[in-house]
Short mmCIF file of C-alpha atoms in Angstrom, two decimals:
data_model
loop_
_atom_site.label_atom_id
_atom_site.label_comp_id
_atom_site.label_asym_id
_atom_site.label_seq_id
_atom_site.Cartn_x
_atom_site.Cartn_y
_atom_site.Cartn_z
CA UNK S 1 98.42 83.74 120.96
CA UNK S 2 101.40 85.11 119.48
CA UNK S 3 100.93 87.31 116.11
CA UNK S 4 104.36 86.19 114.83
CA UNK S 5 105.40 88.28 111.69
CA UNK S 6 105.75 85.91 108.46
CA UNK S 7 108.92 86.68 107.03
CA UNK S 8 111.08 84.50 105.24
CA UNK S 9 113.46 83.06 107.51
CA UNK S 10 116.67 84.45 105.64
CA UNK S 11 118.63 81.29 106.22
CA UNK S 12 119.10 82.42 109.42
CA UNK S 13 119.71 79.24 111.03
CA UNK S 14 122.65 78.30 109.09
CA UNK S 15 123.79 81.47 110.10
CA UNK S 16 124.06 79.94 113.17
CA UNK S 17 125.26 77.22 112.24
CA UNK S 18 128.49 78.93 112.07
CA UNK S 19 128.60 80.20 115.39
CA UNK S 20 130.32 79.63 118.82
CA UNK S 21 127.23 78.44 120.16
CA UNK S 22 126.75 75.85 117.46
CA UNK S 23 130.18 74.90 117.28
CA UNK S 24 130.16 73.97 120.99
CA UNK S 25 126.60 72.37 120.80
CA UNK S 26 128.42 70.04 118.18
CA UNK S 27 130.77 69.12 120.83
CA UNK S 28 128.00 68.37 123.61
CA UNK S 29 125.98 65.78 121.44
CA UNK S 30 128.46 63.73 121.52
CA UNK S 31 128.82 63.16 125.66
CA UNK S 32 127.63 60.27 127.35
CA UNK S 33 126.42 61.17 130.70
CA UNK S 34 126.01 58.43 133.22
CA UNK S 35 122.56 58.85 134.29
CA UNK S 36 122.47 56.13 136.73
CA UNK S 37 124.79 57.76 138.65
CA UNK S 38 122.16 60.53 139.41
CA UNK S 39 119.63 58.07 140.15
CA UNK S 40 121.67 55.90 142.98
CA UNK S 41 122.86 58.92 144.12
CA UNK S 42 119.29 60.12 144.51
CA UNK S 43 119.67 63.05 142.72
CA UNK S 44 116.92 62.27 140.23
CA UNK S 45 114.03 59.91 140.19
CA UNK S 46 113.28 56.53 138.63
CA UNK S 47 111.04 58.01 136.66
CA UNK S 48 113.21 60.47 135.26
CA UNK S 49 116.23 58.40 134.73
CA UNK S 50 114.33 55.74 132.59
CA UNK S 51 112.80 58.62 130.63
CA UNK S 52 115.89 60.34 129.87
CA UNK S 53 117.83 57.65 129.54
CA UNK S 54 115.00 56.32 126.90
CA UNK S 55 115.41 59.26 124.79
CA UNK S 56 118.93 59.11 124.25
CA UNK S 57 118.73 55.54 122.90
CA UNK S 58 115.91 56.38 120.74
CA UNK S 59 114.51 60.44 120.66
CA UNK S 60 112.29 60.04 117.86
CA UNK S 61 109.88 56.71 119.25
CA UNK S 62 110.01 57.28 122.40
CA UNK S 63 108.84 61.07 122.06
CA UNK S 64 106.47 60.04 120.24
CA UNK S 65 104.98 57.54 122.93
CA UNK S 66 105.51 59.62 126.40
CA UNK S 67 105.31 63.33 125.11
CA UNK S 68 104.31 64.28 128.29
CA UNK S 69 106.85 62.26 130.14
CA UNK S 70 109.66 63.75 128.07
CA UNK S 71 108.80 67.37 128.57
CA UNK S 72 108.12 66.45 132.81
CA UNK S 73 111.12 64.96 133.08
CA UNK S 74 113.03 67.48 130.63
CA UNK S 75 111.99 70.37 132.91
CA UNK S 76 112.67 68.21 136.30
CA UNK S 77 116.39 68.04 135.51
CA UNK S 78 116.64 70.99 134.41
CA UNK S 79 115.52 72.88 137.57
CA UNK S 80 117.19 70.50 140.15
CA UNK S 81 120.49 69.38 137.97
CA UNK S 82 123.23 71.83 138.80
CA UNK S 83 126.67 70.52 136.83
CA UNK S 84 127.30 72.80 134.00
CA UNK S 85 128.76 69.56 131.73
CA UNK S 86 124.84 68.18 132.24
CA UNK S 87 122.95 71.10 132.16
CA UNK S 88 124.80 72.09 128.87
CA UNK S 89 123.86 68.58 127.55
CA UNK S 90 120.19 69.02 128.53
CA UNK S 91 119.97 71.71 126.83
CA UNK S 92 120.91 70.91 123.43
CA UNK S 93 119.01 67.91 123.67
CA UNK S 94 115.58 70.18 124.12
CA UNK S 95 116.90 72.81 121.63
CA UNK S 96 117.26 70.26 119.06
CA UNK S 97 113.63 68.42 119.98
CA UNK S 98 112.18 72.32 119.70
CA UNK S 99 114.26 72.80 116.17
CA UNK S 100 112.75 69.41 114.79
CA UNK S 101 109.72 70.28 115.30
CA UNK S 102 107.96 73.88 116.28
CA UNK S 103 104.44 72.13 117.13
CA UNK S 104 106.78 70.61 120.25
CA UNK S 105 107.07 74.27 121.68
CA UNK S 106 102.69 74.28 122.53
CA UNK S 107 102.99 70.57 124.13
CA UNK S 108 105.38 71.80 126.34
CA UNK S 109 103.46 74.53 127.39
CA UNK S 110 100.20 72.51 127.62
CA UNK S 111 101.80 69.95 129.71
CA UNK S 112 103.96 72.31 131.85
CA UNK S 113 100.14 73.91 132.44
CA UNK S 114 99.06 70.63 133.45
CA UNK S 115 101.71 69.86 135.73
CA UNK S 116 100.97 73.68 136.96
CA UNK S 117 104.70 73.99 136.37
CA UNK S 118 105.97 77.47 135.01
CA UNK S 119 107.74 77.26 131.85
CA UNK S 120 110.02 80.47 132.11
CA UNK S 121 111.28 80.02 135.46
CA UNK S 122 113.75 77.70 135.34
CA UNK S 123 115.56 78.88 131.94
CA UNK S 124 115.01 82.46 133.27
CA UNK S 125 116.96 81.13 136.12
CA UNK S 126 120.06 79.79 133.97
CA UNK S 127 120.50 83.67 132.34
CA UNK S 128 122.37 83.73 135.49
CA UNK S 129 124.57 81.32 135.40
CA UNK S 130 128.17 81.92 134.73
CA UNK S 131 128.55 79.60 131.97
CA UNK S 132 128.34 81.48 128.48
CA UNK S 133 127.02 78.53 126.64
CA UNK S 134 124.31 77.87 129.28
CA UNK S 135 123.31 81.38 129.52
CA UNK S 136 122.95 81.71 125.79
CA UNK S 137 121.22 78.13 124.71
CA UNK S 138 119.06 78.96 127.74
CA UNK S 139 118.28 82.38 125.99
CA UNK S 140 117.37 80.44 122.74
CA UNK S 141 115.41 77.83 123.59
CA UNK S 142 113.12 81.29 125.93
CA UNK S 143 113.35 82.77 122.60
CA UNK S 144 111.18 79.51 120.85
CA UNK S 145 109.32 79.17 123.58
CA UNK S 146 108.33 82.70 123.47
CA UNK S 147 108.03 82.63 119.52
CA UNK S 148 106.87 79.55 118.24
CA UNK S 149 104.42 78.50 120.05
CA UNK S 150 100.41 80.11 120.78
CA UNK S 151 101.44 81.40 124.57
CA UNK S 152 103.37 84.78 124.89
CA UNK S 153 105.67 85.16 127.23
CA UNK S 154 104.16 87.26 130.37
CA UNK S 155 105.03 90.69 130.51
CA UNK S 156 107.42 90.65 133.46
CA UNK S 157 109.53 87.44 131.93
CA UNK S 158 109.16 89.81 129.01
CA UNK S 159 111.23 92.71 130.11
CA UNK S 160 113.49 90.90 131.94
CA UNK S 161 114.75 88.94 129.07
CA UNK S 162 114.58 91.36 126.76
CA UNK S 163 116.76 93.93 128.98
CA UNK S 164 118.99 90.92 129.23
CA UNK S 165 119.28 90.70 125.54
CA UNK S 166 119.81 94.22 125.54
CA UNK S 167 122.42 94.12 127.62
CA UNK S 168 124.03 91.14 126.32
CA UNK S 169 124.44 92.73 122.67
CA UNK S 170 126.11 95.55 124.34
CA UNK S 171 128.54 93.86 126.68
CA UNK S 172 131.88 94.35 124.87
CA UNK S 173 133.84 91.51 122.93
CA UNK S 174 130.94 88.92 123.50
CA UNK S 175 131.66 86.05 121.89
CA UNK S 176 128.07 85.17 121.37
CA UNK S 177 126.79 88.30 120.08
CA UNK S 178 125.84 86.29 117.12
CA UNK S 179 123.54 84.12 118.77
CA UNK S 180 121.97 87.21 121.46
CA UNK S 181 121.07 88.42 117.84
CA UNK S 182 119.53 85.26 116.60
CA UNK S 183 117.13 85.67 119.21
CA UNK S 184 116.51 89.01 118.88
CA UNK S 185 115.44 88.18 115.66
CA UNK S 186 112.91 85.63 116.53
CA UNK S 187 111.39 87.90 119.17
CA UNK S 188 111.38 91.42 117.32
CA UNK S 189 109.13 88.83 114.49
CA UNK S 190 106.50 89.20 117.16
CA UNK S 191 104.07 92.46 117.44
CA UNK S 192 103.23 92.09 121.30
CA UNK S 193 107.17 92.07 121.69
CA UNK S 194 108.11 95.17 119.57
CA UNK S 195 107.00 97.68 122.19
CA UNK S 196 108.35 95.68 125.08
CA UNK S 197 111.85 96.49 123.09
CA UNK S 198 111.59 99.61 122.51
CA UNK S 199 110.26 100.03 126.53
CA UNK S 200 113.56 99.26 127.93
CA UNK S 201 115.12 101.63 125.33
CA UNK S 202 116.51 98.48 122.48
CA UNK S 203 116.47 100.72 119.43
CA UNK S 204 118.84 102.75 121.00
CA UNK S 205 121.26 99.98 121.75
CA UNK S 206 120.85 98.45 118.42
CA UNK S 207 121.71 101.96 116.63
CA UNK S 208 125.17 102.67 119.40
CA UNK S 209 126.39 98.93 117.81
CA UNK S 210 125.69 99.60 114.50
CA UNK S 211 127.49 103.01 114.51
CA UNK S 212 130.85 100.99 116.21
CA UNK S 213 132.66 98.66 114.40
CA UNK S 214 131.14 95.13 114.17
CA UNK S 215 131.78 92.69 111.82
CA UNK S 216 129.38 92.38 108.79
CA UNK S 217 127.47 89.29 110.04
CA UNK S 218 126.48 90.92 113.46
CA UNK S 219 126.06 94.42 110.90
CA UNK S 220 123.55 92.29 109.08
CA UNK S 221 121.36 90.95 112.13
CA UNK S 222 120.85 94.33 113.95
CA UNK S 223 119.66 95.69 110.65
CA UNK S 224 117.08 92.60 110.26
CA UNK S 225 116.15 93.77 113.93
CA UNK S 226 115.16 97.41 112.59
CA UNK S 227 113.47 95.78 109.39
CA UNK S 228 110.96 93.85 111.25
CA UNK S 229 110.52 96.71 113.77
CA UNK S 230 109.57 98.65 110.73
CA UNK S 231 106.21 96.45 110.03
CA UNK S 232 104.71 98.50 112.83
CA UNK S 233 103.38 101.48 111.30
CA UNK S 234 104.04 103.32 114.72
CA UNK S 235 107.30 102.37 114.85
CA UNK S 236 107.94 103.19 111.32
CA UNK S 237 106.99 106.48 112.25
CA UNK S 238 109.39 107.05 115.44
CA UNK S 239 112.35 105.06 113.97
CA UNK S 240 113.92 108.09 112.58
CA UNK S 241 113.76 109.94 115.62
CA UNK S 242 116.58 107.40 117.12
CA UNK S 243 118.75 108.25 113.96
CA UNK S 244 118.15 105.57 112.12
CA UNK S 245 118.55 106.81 108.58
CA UNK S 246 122.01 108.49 109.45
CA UNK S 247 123.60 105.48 110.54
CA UNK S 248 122.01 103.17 107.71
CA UNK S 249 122.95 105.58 104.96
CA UNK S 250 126.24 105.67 106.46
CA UNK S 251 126.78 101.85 106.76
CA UNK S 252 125.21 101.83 102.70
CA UNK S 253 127.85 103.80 101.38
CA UNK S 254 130.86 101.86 102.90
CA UNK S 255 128.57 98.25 102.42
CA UNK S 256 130.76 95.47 100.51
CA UNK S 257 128.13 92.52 101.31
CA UNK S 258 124.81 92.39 99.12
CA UNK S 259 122.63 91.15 101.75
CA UNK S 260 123.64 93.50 104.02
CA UNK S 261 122.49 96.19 101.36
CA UNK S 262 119.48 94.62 100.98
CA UNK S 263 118.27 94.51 104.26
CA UNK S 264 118.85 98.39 104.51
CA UNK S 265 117.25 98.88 101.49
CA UNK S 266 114.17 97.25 102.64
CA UNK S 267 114.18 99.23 106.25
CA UNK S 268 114.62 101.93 104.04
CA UNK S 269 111.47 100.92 101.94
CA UNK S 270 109.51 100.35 105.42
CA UNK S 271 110.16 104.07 106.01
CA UNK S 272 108.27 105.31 103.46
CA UNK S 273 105.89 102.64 102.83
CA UNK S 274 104.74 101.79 106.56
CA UNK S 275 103.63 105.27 107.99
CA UNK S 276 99.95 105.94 108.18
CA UNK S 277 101.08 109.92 108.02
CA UNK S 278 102.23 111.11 104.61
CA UNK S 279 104.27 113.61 106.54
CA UNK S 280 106.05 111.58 108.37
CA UNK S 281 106.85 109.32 105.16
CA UNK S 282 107.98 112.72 103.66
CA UNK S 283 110.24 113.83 106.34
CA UNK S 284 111.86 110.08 106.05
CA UNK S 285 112.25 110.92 102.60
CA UNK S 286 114.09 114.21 102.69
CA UNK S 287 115.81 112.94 105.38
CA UNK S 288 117.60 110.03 103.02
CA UNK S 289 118.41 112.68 100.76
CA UNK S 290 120.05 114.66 103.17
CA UNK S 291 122.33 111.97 104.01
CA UNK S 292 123.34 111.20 100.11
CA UNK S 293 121.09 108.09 99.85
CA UNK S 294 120.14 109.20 96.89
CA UNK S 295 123.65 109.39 95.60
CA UNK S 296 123.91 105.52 96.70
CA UNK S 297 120.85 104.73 94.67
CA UNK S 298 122.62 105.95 91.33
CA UNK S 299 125.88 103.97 92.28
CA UNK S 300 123.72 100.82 93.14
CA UNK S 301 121.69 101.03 89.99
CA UNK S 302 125.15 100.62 87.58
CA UNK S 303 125.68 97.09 89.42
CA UNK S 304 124.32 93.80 88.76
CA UNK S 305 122.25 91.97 91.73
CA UNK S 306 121.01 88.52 91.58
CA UNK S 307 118.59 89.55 93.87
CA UNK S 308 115.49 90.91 92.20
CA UNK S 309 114.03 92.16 95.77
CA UNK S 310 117.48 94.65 95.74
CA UNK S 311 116.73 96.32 92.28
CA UNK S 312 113.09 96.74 92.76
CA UNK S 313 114.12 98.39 96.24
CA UNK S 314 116.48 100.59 94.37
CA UNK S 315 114.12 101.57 91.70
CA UNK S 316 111.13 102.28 94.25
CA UNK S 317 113.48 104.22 96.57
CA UNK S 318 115.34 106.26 93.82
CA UNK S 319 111.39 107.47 92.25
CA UNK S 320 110.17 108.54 96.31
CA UNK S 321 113.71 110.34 96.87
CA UNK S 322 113.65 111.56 93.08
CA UNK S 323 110.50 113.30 93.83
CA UNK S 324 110.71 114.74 97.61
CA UNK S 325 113.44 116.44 96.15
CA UNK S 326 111.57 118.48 93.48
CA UNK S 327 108.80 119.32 96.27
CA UNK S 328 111.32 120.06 98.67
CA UNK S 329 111.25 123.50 100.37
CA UNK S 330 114.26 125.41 101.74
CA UNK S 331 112.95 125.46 104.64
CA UNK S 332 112.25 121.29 104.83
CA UNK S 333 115.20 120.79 103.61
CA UNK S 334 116.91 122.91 106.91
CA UNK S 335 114.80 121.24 109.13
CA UNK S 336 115.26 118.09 108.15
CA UNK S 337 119.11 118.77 108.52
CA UNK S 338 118.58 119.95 111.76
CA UNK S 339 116.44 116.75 112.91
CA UNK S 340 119.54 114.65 111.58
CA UNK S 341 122.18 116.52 113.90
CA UNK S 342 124.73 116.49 111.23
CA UNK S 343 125.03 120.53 110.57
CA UNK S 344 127.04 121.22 107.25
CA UNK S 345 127.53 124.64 105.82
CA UNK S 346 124.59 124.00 103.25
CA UNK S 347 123.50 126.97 100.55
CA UNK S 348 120.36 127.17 102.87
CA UNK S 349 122.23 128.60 106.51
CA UNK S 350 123.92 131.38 104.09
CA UNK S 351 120.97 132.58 102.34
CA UNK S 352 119.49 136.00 104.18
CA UNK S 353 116.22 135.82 102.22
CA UNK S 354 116.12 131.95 104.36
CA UNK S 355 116.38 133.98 106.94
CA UNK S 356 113.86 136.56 106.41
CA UNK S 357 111.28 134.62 105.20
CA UNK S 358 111.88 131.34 107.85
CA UNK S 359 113.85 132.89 110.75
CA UNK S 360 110.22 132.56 112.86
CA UNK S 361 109.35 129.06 111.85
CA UNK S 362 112.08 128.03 114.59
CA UNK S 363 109.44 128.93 116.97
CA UNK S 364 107.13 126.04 115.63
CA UNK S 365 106.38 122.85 117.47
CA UNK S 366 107.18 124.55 121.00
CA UNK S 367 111.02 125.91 119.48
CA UNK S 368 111.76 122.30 118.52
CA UNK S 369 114.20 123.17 115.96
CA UNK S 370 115.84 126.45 118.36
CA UNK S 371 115.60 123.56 121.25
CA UNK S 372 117.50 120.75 119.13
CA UNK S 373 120.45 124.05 117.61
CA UNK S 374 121.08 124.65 121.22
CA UNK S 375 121.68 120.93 122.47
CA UNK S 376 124.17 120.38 119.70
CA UNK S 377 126.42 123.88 121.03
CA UNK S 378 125.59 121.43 124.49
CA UNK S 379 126.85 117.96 123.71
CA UNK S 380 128.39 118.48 119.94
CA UNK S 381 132.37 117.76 119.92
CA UNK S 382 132.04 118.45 115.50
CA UNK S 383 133.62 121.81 114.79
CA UNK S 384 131.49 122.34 111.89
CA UNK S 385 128.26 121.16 113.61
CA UNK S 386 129.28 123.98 116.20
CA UNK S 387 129.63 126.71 113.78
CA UNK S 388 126.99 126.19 111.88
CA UNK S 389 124.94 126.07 115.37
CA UNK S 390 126.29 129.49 116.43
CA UNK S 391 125.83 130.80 113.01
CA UNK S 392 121.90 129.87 113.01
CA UNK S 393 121.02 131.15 116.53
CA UNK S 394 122.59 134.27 115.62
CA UNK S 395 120.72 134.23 112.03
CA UNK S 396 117.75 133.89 114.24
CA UNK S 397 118.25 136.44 116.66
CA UNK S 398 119.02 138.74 113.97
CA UNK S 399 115.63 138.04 112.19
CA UNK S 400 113.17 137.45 114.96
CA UNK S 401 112.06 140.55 117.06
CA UNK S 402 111.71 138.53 120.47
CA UNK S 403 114.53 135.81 119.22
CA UNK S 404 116.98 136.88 122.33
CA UNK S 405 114.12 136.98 124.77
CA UNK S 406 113.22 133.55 123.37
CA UNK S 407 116.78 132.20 123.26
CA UNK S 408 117.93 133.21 127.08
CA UNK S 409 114.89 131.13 128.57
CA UNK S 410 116.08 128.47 126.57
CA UNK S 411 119.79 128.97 128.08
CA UNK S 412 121.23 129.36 124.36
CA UNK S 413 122.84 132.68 125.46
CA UNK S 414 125.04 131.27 128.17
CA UNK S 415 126.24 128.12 125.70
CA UNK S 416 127.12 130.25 123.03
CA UNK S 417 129.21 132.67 125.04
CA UNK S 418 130.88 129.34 126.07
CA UNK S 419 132.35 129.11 122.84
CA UNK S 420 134.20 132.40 122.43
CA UNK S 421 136.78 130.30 123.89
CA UNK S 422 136.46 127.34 121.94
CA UNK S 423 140.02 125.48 120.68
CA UNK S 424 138.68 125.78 116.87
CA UNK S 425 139.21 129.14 115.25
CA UNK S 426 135.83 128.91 112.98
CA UNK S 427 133.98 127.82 115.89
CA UNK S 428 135.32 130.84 118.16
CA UNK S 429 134.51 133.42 114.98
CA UNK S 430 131.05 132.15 114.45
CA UNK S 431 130.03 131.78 118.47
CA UNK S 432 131.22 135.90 118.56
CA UNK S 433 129.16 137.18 115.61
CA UNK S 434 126.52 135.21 117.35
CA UNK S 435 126.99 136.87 120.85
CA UNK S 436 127.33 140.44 118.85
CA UNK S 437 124.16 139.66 117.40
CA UNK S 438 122.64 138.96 120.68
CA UNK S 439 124.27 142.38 122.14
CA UNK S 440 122.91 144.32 119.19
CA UNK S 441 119.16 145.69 119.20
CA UNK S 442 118.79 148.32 116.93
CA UNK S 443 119.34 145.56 113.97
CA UNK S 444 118.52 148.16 111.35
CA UNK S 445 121.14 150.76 112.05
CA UNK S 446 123.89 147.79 111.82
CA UNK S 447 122.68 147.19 108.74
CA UNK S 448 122.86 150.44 107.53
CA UNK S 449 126.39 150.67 109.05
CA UNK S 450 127.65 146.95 107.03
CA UNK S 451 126.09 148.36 103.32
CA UNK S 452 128.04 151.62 104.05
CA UNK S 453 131.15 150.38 104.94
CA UNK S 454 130.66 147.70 102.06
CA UNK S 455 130.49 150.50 99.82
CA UNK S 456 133.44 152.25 100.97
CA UNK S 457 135.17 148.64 100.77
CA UNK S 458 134.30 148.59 96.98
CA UNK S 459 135.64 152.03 96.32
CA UNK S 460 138.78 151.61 98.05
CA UNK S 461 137.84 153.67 101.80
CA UNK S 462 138.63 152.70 104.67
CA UNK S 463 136.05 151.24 106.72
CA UNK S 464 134.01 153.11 109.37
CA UNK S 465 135.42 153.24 112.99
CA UNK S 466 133.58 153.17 115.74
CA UNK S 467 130.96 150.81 117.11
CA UNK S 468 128.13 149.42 115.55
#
């Protein structure tokens, strides 16, 4: 049975009622297709033409006579009809049989089981059809099926579709993203599904949209898609690990539409409320205000919102960030800016007693902080990000006895040295300090060398020749 999650529905299907797929489902209901042509043509049986023809005279009574008739005969045409015009018309005559009434989702399963027909197969099948609007009622009437009813759809149909959703929301100007979200929605509501998603790598996809430019609609849907991923406590916990918080905060502070703030809001809540591991809920914590959510927050709290849910959000969010902050540590605070990816030259990078005290705490967690400094000097493109990179491996190597050791078996020395020649100035500066730090072992003597030639700045000497 499926363990759907019990959210309220956020009036998501007038949502679609607004888009293409609706609009052209509009259009459909009003053909006339000339089912007797099919029969004498011997393209369908008797049975099945006075069925269907019987339902489009009168849906409701004669449903509720020959259930099992209707769904037989439904599924017949379906899998041996081939004309997109009928097919299309099919289909929104099932869709709109499901959307009157869930309950109709489990008789079509029981009597497909009867019949020892499979339900999937044949609207599988039409994902591969060339016609948009098949493909994507197809996809939402799977997306019922899979959802409303007590059967959940079988692993294998499982990944397939949801790769194909997957795909689908990243295929470039789609004009039914809307509706590839829709049922994204309705399947994400569904525990057993959640893990299938994030299997064939869907947070991922969802946070690359979110970070381009979609409109605030699509903006809005993706986001529900993280909220309800967010009821799982284990996801809760790994959601930040895919950058969610970054791209959320970022979408906050340039948000015009309320319910798009809302929905953040709450994935925001989900992050600190949903983890079994305090820790985790901490590091979710300082990582929102790292990326000025808290700043948000106090702009949010001088507006008005007819939504209560939104100011209760606000106030709960602003007391957990409020108080990470006053048990924040310099040193959570760096890591949690390192976690993010977003480098900035923060107080903490150009404080030596940081250093000192923290420069070994790099080595924690197998070097997971070192590892993460030297695969943004890899892949970063952000001069600042690069010299603050340089400037922290070389901060490290200065106060960590085995630091270069540590650092060449991680192949940071060769990637810095990359960026002496770097196009930025700053970055070029900070990646040679980092390589003379690497070339310098007696650490102590240098020092000695900077305080005297400091001093002899001060008083107006020249500084000392020579090398360190």
């Amino acid at each position: 049975m499926t363990t759907a999650l019990y959210l309220p529905e956020e009036n998501i299907d007038m949502i679609a009622a607004t888009s293409v797929l609706q609009q052209q489902a509009a259009d459909i209901r009003t053909r006339t297709i000339n089912w007797a042509s099919y029969m004498q043509s011997q393209m369908i049986s008797e049975e099945d033409y006075k069925a269907i023809s019987a339902l489009d005279k009168s849906r409701a009574s004669y449903l509720a006579q020959n259930s099992s008739q209707v769904v037989k005969t439904l599924l017949n045409l379906v899998s041996h009809l081939s004309k997109d015009s009928t097919i299309q018309y099919i289909l929104v005559l099932l869709d709109d049989l499901l959307q009157e009434d869930r309950s109709r989702v489990d008789l079509f399963h029981e009597t497909a089981g009867k019949l020892k027909q499979c339900i999937w197969g044949p609207f599988l099948n039409l994902l591969n059809r060339q016609d948009g609007f098949i493909v994507n009622m197809s996809s939402r009437i799977l997306a019922k099926f899979a959802c409303w009813g007590h059967e959940t759809m079988p692993k294998s149909d499982l990944n397939f579709y949801l790769q194909f959703l997957k795909d689908q929301l990243a295929t470039n100007n789609n004009e039914y993203i809307q509706s590839v979200a829709r049922c994204l929605q309705m399947m994400l509501r569904v525990d057993e599904y959640r893990f299938a998603f994030v299997g064939v790598d869907g947070i991922s996809t969802l946070i690359r949209i979110l970070s381009s430019r979609v409109n605030f609609q699509v903006q809005y849907q993706l986001v529900f898609c993280l909220w309800v991923l967010t009821f799982n406590p284990l996801l809760a916990a790994k959601m930040n690990k895919f950058s969610v918080i970054p791209i959320l905060a970022d979408i906050l502070s340039d948000c015009a539409k309320e319910k798009v703030t809302r929905i953040i809001l709450a994935v925001f809540r989900n992050l600190i409320e949903k983890p079994e591991d305090s820790s985790v809920a901490k590091d979710h914590c300082i990582a929102m205000v790292q990326c000025k959510v808290l700043k948000q927050l106090s702009i949010l709290e001088q507006r008005r919102f007819d939504d209560e849910d939104i100011t209760a959000d606000v106030e709960y969010l602003s007391e957990k960030l409020q108080n990470s902050v006053q048990d924040l540590s310099s040193f959570d605070e760096y890591a949690t800016e390192v976690r993010s990816g977003r480098l900035e030259w923060s107080p903490v990078h150009k404080s030596a007693k940081f250093w000192r005290e923290n420069a070994q705490r790099l080595n924690e967690k197998n070097y997971e902080l070192l590892r993460i400094l030297v695969h943004l000097l890899e892949t970063s493109k952000d001069a600042i990000i690069l010299s603050v990179a340089c400037f922290d491996i070389g901060e490290y190597v200065r106060h960590y006895p085995r630091g270069k050791h540590v650092l060449e078996q991680l192949g940071g020395k060769q990637i810095v040295m990359q960026h002496l020649g770097h196009e930025d100035p700053n970055v070029r500066y900070e990646a040679l300090l980092a390589v003379q730090k690497l070339m310098v072992h007696n650490w102590e003597y240098l020092g000695k060398q900077l305080e005297k030639e400091n001093e002899n700045q001060k008083q107006g000497a020249a500084p000392i020749a020579g090398k360190a």
